[in-house]
PDB file of C-alpha atoms and ligand atoms in Angstrom:
ATOM      1  CA  MET A   5     107.733 104.723 102.769  1.00  0.00           C
ATOM      2  CA  PRO A   6     106.096 102.516 100.259  1.00  0.00           C
ATOM      3  CA  ARG A   7     107.904  99.374 100.208  1.00  0.00           C
ATOM      4  CA  GLU A   8     108.143  97.852  96.287  1.00  0.00           C
ATOM      5  CA  PHE A   9     108.814  94.054  96.297  1.00  0.00           C
ATOM      6  CA  ALA A  10     110.236  94.627  92.883  1.00  0.00           C
ATOM      7  CA  ASP A  11     112.916  97.292  94.233  1.00  0.00           C
ATOM      8  CA  LEU A  12     114.421  94.588  96.880  1.00  0.00           C
ATOM      9  CA  THR A  13     117.338  92.142  96.060  1.00  0.00           C
ATOM     10  CA  SER A  14     117.284  88.498  95.606  1.00  0.00           C
ATOM     11  CA  ALA A  15     119.674  88.828  98.522  1.00  0.00           C
ATOM     12  CA  GLU A  16     116.975  91.102 100.491  1.00  0.00           C
ATOM     13  CA  VAL A  17     113.688  89.602  99.635  1.00  0.00           C
ATOM     14  CA  VAL A  18     113.430  86.347 101.983  1.00  0.00           C
ATOM     15  CA  ASP A  19     114.383  87.928 105.362  1.00  0.00           C
ATOM     16  CA  GLN A  20     112.460  91.464 104.022  1.00  0.00           C
ATOM     17  CA  VAL A  21     109.083  89.032 102.980  1.00  0.00           C
ATOM     18  CA  THR A  22     108.996  86.653 106.221  1.00  0.00           C
ATOM     19  CA  GLY A  23     106.272  87.311 108.261  1.00  0.00           C
ATOM     20  CA  ARG A  24     105.070  90.157 106.222  1.00  0.00           C
ATOM     21  CA  THR A  25     102.257  90.806 103.875  1.00  0.00           C
ATOM     22  CA  VAL A  26     102.733  91.020 100.422  1.00  0.00           C
ATOM     23  CA  VAL A  27     100.073  92.926  98.602  1.00  0.00           C
ATOM     24  CA  TRP A  28      98.994  92.097  94.761  1.00  0.00           C
ATOM     25  CA  PRO A  29      96.963  94.892  92.597  1.00  0.00           C
ATOM     26  CA  LEU A  30      95.248  93.486  89.453  1.00  0.00           C
ATOM     27  CA  GLY A  31      93.728  96.516  87.404  1.00  0.00           C
ATOM     28  CA  ALA A  32      93.640  96.364  83.667  1.00  0.00           C
ATOM     29  CA  ILE A  33      94.097  98.442  80.427  1.00  0.00           C
ATOM     30  CA  GLU A  34      90.285  99.226  79.275  1.00  0.00           C
ATOM     31  CA  GLN A  35      88.140 102.255  77.792  1.00  0.00           C
ATOM     32  CA  HIS A  36      86.822 104.196  80.911  1.00  0.00           C
ATOM     33  CA  GLY A  37      84.679 106.757  78.678  1.00  0.00           C
ATOM     34  CA  PRO A  38      85.921 110.175  76.865  1.00  0.00           C
ATOM     35  CA  HIS A  39      87.176 111.597  79.599  1.00  0.00           C
ATOM     36  CA  LEU A  40      88.723 108.737  82.034  1.00  0.00           C
ATOM     37  CA  PRO A  41      92.369 106.870  80.354  1.00  0.00           C
ATOM     38  CA  LEU A  42      92.808 103.586  79.772  1.00  0.00           C
ATOM     39  CA  SER A  43      94.730 102.660  83.117  1.00  0.00           C
ATOM     40  CA  VAL A  44      92.009 103.777  85.564  1.00  0.00           C
ATOM     41  CA  ASP A  45      91.807  99.633  86.863  1.00  0.00           C
ATOM     42  CA  SER A  46      94.984  99.620  87.091  1.00  0.00           C
ATOM     43  CA  LEU A  47      95.389 103.033  89.063  1.00  0.00           C
ATOM     44  CA  ILE A  48      93.307 102.791  91.685  1.00  0.00           C
ATOM     45  CA  ALA A  49      93.882  98.847  92.778  1.00  0.00           C
ATOM     46  CA  GLU A  50      97.753 100.286  92.641  1.00  0.00           C
ATOM     47  CA  ALA A  51      96.592 102.847  94.993  1.00  0.00           C
ATOM     48  CA  PHE A  52      94.703 101.098  97.394  1.00  0.00           C
ATOM     49  CA  ALA A  53      97.517  98.179  97.485  1.00  0.00           C
ATOM     50  CA  ARG A  54     100.308 100.626  98.181  1.00  0.00           C
ATOM     51  CA  GLU A  55      97.795 102.359 100.731  1.00  0.00           C
ATOM     52  CA  ILE A  56      97.189  99.057 102.439  1.00  0.00           C
ATOM     53  CA  ALA A  57     100.878  97.715 102.287  1.00  0.00           C
ATOM     54  CA  ASP A  58     102.105 101.225 104.218  1.00  0.00           C
ATOM     55  CA  ILE A  59      99.894 100.625 107.017  1.00  0.00           C
ATOM     56  CA  VAL A  60     100.424  97.091 107.619  1.00  0.00           C
ATOM     57  CA  ASP A  61     104.403  97.729 106.757  1.00  0.00           C
ATOM     58  CA  GLY A  62     103.880  94.910 103.828  1.00  0.00           C
ATOM     59  CA  TYR A  63     105.201  95.211 100.134  1.00  0.00           C
ATOM     60  CA  THR A  64     103.453  95.939  97.149  1.00  0.00           C
ATOM     61  CA  LEU A  65     103.856  94.192  93.567  1.00  0.00           C
ATOM     62  CA  PRO A  66     103.730  96.107  90.584  1.00  0.00           C
ATOM     63  CA  VAL A  67     100.367  96.210  89.148  1.00  0.00           C
ATOM     64  CA  GLN A  68      98.896  93.204  86.774  1.00  0.00           C
ATOM     65  CA  SER A  69      97.267  95.296  84.329  1.00  0.00           C
ATOM     66  CA  ILE A  70      96.439  93.163  80.882  1.00  0.00           C
ATOM     67  CA  ALA A  71      93.935  91.122  82.285  1.00  0.00           C
ATOM     68  CA  ALA A  72      90.538  90.008  81.972  1.00  0.00           C
ATOM     69  CA  ARG A  73      88.199  90.918  78.953  1.00  0.00           C
ATOM     70  CA  SER A  74      85.542  93.584  79.266  1.00  0.00           C
ATOM     71  CA  LEU A  75      82.225  92.994  78.757  1.00  0.00           C
ATOM     72  CA  PRO A  76      79.140  95.095  77.311  1.00  0.00           C
ATOM     73  CA  GLN A  77      77.011  95.220  80.468  1.00  0.00           C
ATOM     74  CA  SER A  78      80.128  95.781  82.690  1.00  0.00           C
ATOM     75  CA  GLY A  79      82.890  97.698  80.434  1.00  0.00           C
ATOM     76  CA  GLY A  80      81.290  98.924  77.239  1.00  0.00           C
ATOM     77  CA  GLY A  81      83.034  96.007  75.775  1.00  0.00           C
ATOM     78  CA  LEU A  82      85.563  95.269  73.186  1.00  0.00           C
ATOM     79  CA  SER A  83      84.185  97.602  70.317  1.00  0.00           C
ATOM     80  CA  PHE A  84      85.918 100.674  72.129  1.00  0.00           C
ATOM     81  CA  PRO A  85      89.568 100.829  70.964  1.00  0.00           C
ATOM     82  CA  GLY A  86      92.281 100.418  73.853  1.00  0.00           C
ATOM     83  CA  THR A  87      90.985  97.343  75.506  1.00  0.00           C
ATOM     84  CA  ILE A  88      94.155  95.191  75.933  1.00  0.00           C
ATOM     85  CA  HIS A  89      93.005  91.528  77.423  1.00  0.00           C
ATOM     86  CA  VAL A  90      93.810  88.001  77.732  1.00  0.00           C
ATOM     87  CA  GLY A  91      90.843  85.294  77.729  1.00  0.00           C
ATOM     88  CA  GLY A  92      89.445  83.706  81.180  1.00  0.00           C
ATOM     89  CA  ASP A  93      91.140  80.810  80.662  1.00  0.00           C
ATOM     90  CA  THR A  94      94.759  82.076  79.811  1.00  0.00           C
ATOM     91  CA  LEU A  95      93.825  84.404  83.216  1.00  0.00           C
ATOM     92  CA  ILE A  96      93.569  81.710  85.050  1.00  0.00           C
ATOM     93  CA  ARG A  97      96.777  80.067  84.544  1.00  0.00           C
ATOM     94  CA  PHE A  98      98.794  83.248  84.540  1.00  0.00           C
ATOM     95  CA  LEU A  99      97.313  83.881  88.132  1.00  0.00           C
ATOM     96  CA  ARG A 100      98.294  80.402  89.218  1.00  0.00           C
ATOM     97  CA  GLU A 101     101.584  79.963  87.612  1.00  0.00           C
ATOM     98  CA  ALA A 102     102.177  83.553  89.078  1.00  0.00           C
ATOM     99  CA  LEU A 103     100.914  82.832  92.512  1.00  0.00           C
ATOM    100  CA  ARG A 104     102.388  79.207  93.058  1.00  0.00           C
ATOM    101  CA  SER A 105     106.001  81.017  92.696  1.00  0.00           C
ATOM    102  CA  LEU A 106     104.970  83.807  94.431  1.00  0.00           C
ATOM    103  CA  PHE A 107     103.769  81.261  97.463  1.00  0.00           C
ATOM    104  CA  SER A 108     107.414  80.227  97.340  1.00  0.00           C
ATOM    105  CA  LEU A 109     108.139  82.929  99.132  1.00  0.00           C
ATOM    106  CA  PRO A 110     107.724  82.768 103.288  1.00  0.00           C
ATOM    107  CA  MET A 111     105.485  85.792 103.584  1.00  0.00           C
ATOM    108  CA  ALA A 112     102.542  85.874 106.150  1.00  0.00           C
ATOM    109  CA  ARG A 113     100.020  86.708 104.150  1.00  0.00           C
ATOM    110  CA  LEU A 114      99.033  88.023 100.643  1.00  0.00           C
ATOM    111  CA  VAL A 115      96.254  90.498  99.959  1.00  0.00           C
ATOM    112  CA  VAL A 116      95.103  91.134  96.745  1.00  0.00           C
ATOM    113  CA  VAL A 117      93.371  93.831  95.390  1.00  0.00           C
ATOM    114  CA  ASN A 118      91.364  94.266  92.074  1.00  0.00           C
ATOM    115  CA  GLY A 119      90.154  96.959  90.291  1.00  0.00           C
ATOM    116  CA  HIS A 120      88.895  95.532  87.096  1.00  0.00           C
ATOM    117  CA  PHE A 121      84.678  93.802  86.998  1.00  0.00           C
ATOM    118  CA  GLU A 122      85.455  91.143  85.145  1.00  0.00           C
ATOM    119  CA  ASN A 123      88.811  90.221  86.664  1.00  0.00           C
ATOM    120  CA  GLU A 124      87.231  88.863  90.368  1.00  0.00           C
ATOM    121  CA  PRO A 125      85.760  85.142  89.092  1.00  0.00           C
ATOM    122  CA  PHE A 126      89.249  84.190  87.507  1.00  0.00           C
ATOM    123  CA  LEU A 127      91.071  85.671  90.676  1.00  0.00           C
ATOM    124  CA  PHE A 128      89.068  83.472  93.223  1.00  0.00           C
ATOM    125  CA  GLU A 129      89.021  80.573  90.713  1.00  0.00           C
ATOM    126  CA  ALA A 130      92.947  80.817  90.353  1.00  0.00           C
ATOM    127  CA  LEU A 131      93.105  81.278  94.321  1.00  0.00           C
ATOM    128  CA  ASP A 132      91.685  78.263  95.093  1.00  0.00           C
ATOM    129  CA  GLN A 133      93.288  75.932  92.698  1.00  0.00           C
ATOM    130  CA  VAL A 134      96.381  77.166  94.347  1.00  0.00           C
ATOM    131  CA  ARG A 135      95.134  76.659  97.864  1.00  0.00           C
ATOM    132  CA  GLN A 136      93.462  72.699  96.582  1.00  0.00           C
ATOM    133  CA  GLN A 137      97.206  72.015  94.887  1.00  0.00           C
ATOM    134  CA  GLY A 138      98.413  72.967  98.263  1.00  0.00           C
ATOM    135  CA  PHE A 139     100.952  76.196  97.459  1.00  0.00           C
ATOM    136  CA  ILE A 140      99.279  78.015 100.312  1.00  0.00           C
ATOM    137  CA  GLY A 141      99.183  76.415 103.117  1.00  0.00           C
ATOM    138  CA  ASP A 142      98.314  78.295 106.505  1.00  0.00           C
ATOM    139  CA  ARG A 143      99.280  81.369 104.952  1.00  0.00           C
ATOM    140  CA  GLU A 144      96.630  84.272 105.138  1.00  0.00           C
ATOM    141  CA  VAL A 145      94.890  85.752 101.829  1.00  0.00           C
ATOM    142  CA  PHE A 146      92.617  88.412 101.702  1.00  0.00           C
ATOM    143  CA  ALA A 147      91.112  89.100  98.216  1.00  0.00           C
ATOM    144  CA  PHE A 148      88.959  91.654  96.670  1.00  0.00           C
ATOM    145  CA  SER A 149      87.515  94.177  94.269  1.00  0.00           C
ATOM    146  CA  TRP A 150      87.748  97.381  95.937  1.00  0.00           C
ATOM    147  CA  TRP A 151      83.683  97.936  95.634  1.00  0.00           C
ATOM    148  CA  SER A 152      82.912  94.953  97.665  1.00  0.00           C
ATOM    149  CA  LEU A 153      84.325  96.867 100.629  1.00  0.00           C
ATOM    150  CA  VAL A 154      82.231  99.880 100.231  1.00  0.00           C
ATOM    151  CA  GLN A 155      78.978  99.504 102.654  1.00  0.00           C
ATOM    152  CA  GLU A 156      75.606 100.007 101.981  1.00  0.00           C
ATOM    153  CA  SER A 157      74.999 102.771 104.076  1.00  0.00           C
ATOM    154  CA  TRP A 158      77.913 104.493 102.599  1.00  0.00           C
ATOM    155  CA  LEU A 159      76.731 104.586  99.004  1.00  0.00           C
ATOM    156  CA  THR A 160      72.946 105.574 100.667  1.00  0.00           C
ATOM    157  CA  ALA A 161      74.656 108.855 102.298  1.00  0.00           C
ATOM    158  CA  GLU A 162      77.093 109.614  99.502  1.00  0.00           C
ATOM    159  CA  ILE A 163      75.897 108.563  96.274  1.00  0.00           C
ATOM    160  CA  THR A 164      72.279 108.873  94.810  1.00  0.00           C
ATOM    161  CA  GLY A 165      70.873 106.770  92.420  1.00  0.00           C
ATOM    162  CA  PHE A 166      73.447 104.239  92.640  1.00  0.00           C
ATOM    163  CA  PRO A 167      73.146 101.897  89.361  1.00  0.00           C
ATOM    164  CA  GLY A 168      74.893  98.578  90.605  1.00  0.00           C
ATOM    165  CA  TRP A 169      78.784  98.280  90.497  1.00  0.00           C
ATOM    166  CA  HIS A 170      78.544  97.202  86.665  1.00  0.00           C
ATOM    167  CA  ALA A 171      77.639 100.153  86.156  1.00  0.00           C
ATOM    168  CA  GLU A 172      79.615 102.242  87.943  1.00  0.00           C
ATOM    169  CA  HIS A 173      82.356 101.346  85.107  1.00  0.00           C
ATOM    170  CA  ALA A 174      83.590 105.097  84.490  1.00  0.00           C
ATOM    171  CA  GLY A 175      80.794 106.775  86.967  1.00  0.00           C
ATOM    172  CA  VAL A 176      80.625 108.673  89.848  1.00  0.00           C
ATOM    173  CA  SER A 177      82.862 106.570  91.823  1.00  0.00           C
ATOM    174  CA  GLU A 178      85.594 105.535  89.421  1.00  0.00           C
ATOM    175  CA  THR A 179      85.637 109.349  88.397  1.00  0.00           C
ATOM    176  CA  SER A 180      85.853 110.797  91.248  1.00  0.00           C
ATOM    177  CA  LEU A 181      88.973 108.389  92.714  1.00  0.00           C
ATOM    178  CA  MET A 182      90.693 109.791  89.378  1.00  0.00           C
ATOM    179  CA  LEU A 183      90.467 112.978  90.781  1.00  0.00           C
ATOM    180  CA  HIS A 184      91.017 112.577  93.892  1.00  0.00           C
ATOM    181  CA  LEU A 185      94.347 110.321  92.645  1.00  0.00           C
ATOM    182  CA  ARG A 186      95.484 111.582  89.698  1.00  0.00           C
ATOM    183  CA  PRO A 187      93.559 114.729  88.352  1.00  0.00           C
ATOM    184  CA  ASP A 188      96.002 115.354  85.612  1.00  0.00           C
ATOM    185  CA  LEU A 189      94.772 112.510  83.840  1.00  0.00           C
ATOM    186  CA  VAL A 190      90.535 113.540  84.006  1.00  0.00           C
ATOM    187  CA  THR A 191      89.165 115.796  81.574  1.00  0.00           C
ATOM    188  CA  ASP A 192      86.530 118.157  82.109  1.00  0.00           C
ATOM    189  CA  LEU A 193      84.002 116.149  80.138  1.00  0.00           C
ATOM    190  CA  ARG A 194      80.833 114.136  82.104  1.00  0.00           C
ATOM    191  CA  PRO A 195      79.108 112.274  80.228  1.00  0.00           C
ATOM    192  CA  ASP A 196      75.748 110.906  81.484  1.00  0.00           C
ATOM    193  CA  HIS A 197      73.801 107.705  80.527  1.00  0.00           C
ATOM    194  CA  ASP A 198      70.411 107.522  81.739  1.00  0.00           C
ATOM    195  CA  HIS A 199      69.879 104.195  81.078  1.00  0.00           C
ATOM    196  CA  PRO A 200      72.596 101.979  82.746  1.00  0.00           C
ATOM    197  CA  PRO A 201      72.905  98.465  81.232  1.00  0.00           C
ATOM    198  CA  ARG A 202      70.870  95.933  83.431  1.00  0.00           C
ATOM    199  CA  ALA A 203      73.105  93.199  85.958  1.00  0.00           C
ATOM    200  CA  GLY A 204      74.369  89.866  85.075  1.00  0.00           C
ATOM    201  CA  LEU A 205      72.489  89.355  81.424  1.00  0.00           C
ATOM    202  CA  TYR A 206      74.856  88.769  78.198  1.00  0.00           C
ATOM    203  CA  LEU A 207      73.352  89.933  75.040  1.00  0.00           C
ATOM    204  CA  HIS A 208      74.071  89.585  71.361  1.00  0.00           C
ATOM    205  CA  PRO A 209      74.616  91.404  69.602  1.00  0.00           C
ATOM    206  CA  VAL A 210      74.944  94.932  71.491  1.00  0.00           C
ATOM    207  CA  ASP A 211      73.574  97.655  70.303  1.00  0.00           C
ATOM    208  CA  VAL A 212      76.772 100.030  72.003  1.00  0.00           C
ATOM    209  CA  ASP A 213      74.702 103.337  72.420  1.00  0.00           C
ATOM    210  CA  ARG A 214      71.996 101.793  73.858  1.00  0.00           C
ATOM    211  CA  ILE A 215      74.369 100.231  76.604  1.00  0.00           C
ATOM    212  CA  SER A 216      76.381 103.607  77.310  1.00  0.00           C
ATOM    213  CA  ASN A 217      76.646 107.223  76.572  1.00  0.00           C
ATOM    214  CA  ARG A 218      80.751 107.020  74.760  1.00  0.00           C
ATOM    215  CA  GLY A 219      81.888 104.135  77.092  1.00  0.00           C
ATOM    216  CA  VAL A 220      80.235 105.918  79.971  1.00  0.00           C
ATOM    217  CA  LEU A 221      77.878 103.231  81.654  1.00  0.00           C
ATOM    218  CA  SER A 222      75.804 105.107  84.039  1.00  0.00           C
ATOM    219  CA  SER A 223      76.450 108.888  85.192  1.00  0.00           C
ATOM    220  CA  THR A 224      79.746 110.982  85.835  1.00  0.00           C
ATOM    221  CA  SER A 225      77.496 114.494  87.527  1.00  0.00           C
ATOM    222  CA  GLY A 226      78.554 114.957  90.818  1.00  0.00           C
ATOM    223  CA  SER A 227      82.002 113.855  90.711  1.00  0.00           C
ATOM    224  CA  SER A 228      84.362 115.469  93.042  1.00  0.00           C
ATOM    225  CA  ALA A 229      87.654 114.787  94.120  1.00  0.00           C
ATOM    226  CA  GLU A 230      86.477 115.082  97.797  1.00  0.00           C
ATOM    227  CA  LEU A 231      83.552 112.031  97.389  1.00  0.00           C
ATOM    228  CA  GLY A 232      86.921 110.384  95.674  1.00  0.00           C
ATOM    229  CA  GLU A 233      88.506 111.040  99.032  1.00  0.00           C
ATOM    230  CA  LYS A 234      85.927 110.127 101.222  1.00  0.00           C
ATOM    231  CA  LEU A 235      85.463 107.011  98.994  1.00  0.00           C
ATOM    232  CA  PHE A 236      89.710 106.331  99.215  1.00  0.00           C
ATOM    233  CA  ARG A 237      89.251 106.274 103.125  1.00  0.00           C
ATOM    234  CA  HIS A 238      86.561 104.546 103.361  1.00  0.00           C
ATOM    235  CA  VAL A 239      87.778 101.787 101.122  1.00  0.00           C
ATOM    236  CA  ILE A 240      90.931 101.449 103.298  1.00  0.00           C
ATOM    237  CA  ASP A 241      89.150 101.851 106.573  1.00  0.00           C
ATOM    238  CA  GLU A 242      87.065  98.712 105.652  1.00  0.00           C
ATOM    239  CA  GLY A 243      90.015  96.866 104.487  1.00  0.00           C
ATOM    240  CA  VAL A 244      92.279  97.509 107.456  1.00  0.00           C
ATOM    241  CA  ALA A 245      89.452  96.382 109.397  1.00  0.00           C
ATOM    242  CA  VAL A 246      89.157  92.940 107.793  1.00  0.00           C
ATOM    243  CA  LEU A 247      92.664  92.339 108.431  1.00  0.00           C
ATOM    244  CA  ARG A 248      92.762  93.633 111.816  1.00  0.00           C
ATOM    245  CA  ASP A 249      89.618  91.133 112.636  1.00  0.00           C
ATOM    246  CA  ARG A 250      91.052  88.173 111.067  1.00  0.00           C
ATOM    247  CA  ASP A 251      94.885  88.850 113.021  1.00  0.00           C
ATOM    248  CA  GLY A 252      92.623  88.729 116.269  1.00  0.00           C
ATOM    249  CA  ASN A 253      91.144  85.231 115.270  1.00  0.00           C
ATOM    250  CA  SER A 254      94.872  84.140 114.305  1.00  0.00           C
ATOM    251  CA  SER A 255      97.844  83.134 116.631  1.00  0.00           C
ATOM    252  CA  ALA A 256     100.163  83.434 114.106  1.00  0.00           C
ATOM    253  CA  ASN A 257     102.494  86.798 114.920  1.00  0.00           C
ATOM    254  CA  ARG A 258     102.849  89.406 112.021  1.00  0.00           C
ATOM    255  CA  ARG A 259     104.484  92.433 111.461  1.00  0.00           C
TER     256      ARG A 259
HETATM  257 ZN1   ZN B  24      87.061 100.417  85.801  1.00  0.00          ZN
END
């Protein structure tokens, strides 16, 4: 049974999180083409977070869905309706303050699972500011975007013509994960975009029809629930391996 942090009472919370891992999913409300809901990044981050919390007997926080702006080269950008975002400066401040109150609790480890491409630099910046301010102490932090755990060899074996993670927005990996996790929210449309945008560029003005096919930056052909399940298991295995590896190097006794 997954443990939900927010279902605890105030009287229980200190005892329950002592020595344990708390997992915080960070997502987005962002356009994901004509076949996927706005909640993709949040639902995927939440599913990974719950699974990890379950394996390490930790607690999951509610997903944080309103996050960083969508950028054209990695998310289609704000010309597509439905993306609800805050600016990077606001996001850093928000995360920093939320993390400070979280770290006032005696958990042993915080895991942050990110599902939205543009969140990552702001998340890492906020965590490092909080660390520098002394709020983390000797607690462990493991923050990652789920795709960072995917091994190169897995990608080569499972996804043909991989366009880069920035362009996997609403592409094969996210469509497959959604077909595995929430098939009820996926339509039968499978748009392909033959010319995925290049990574690491900021261009203005933006030709929306050139960077994407209706908000899909790469290809959705070949998406399946089976591939989604494989990818889900691969990411979980890699994430748990990182946690166990760190456990092996640490004298702290964690449950
Ligand atoms: Zn996404």
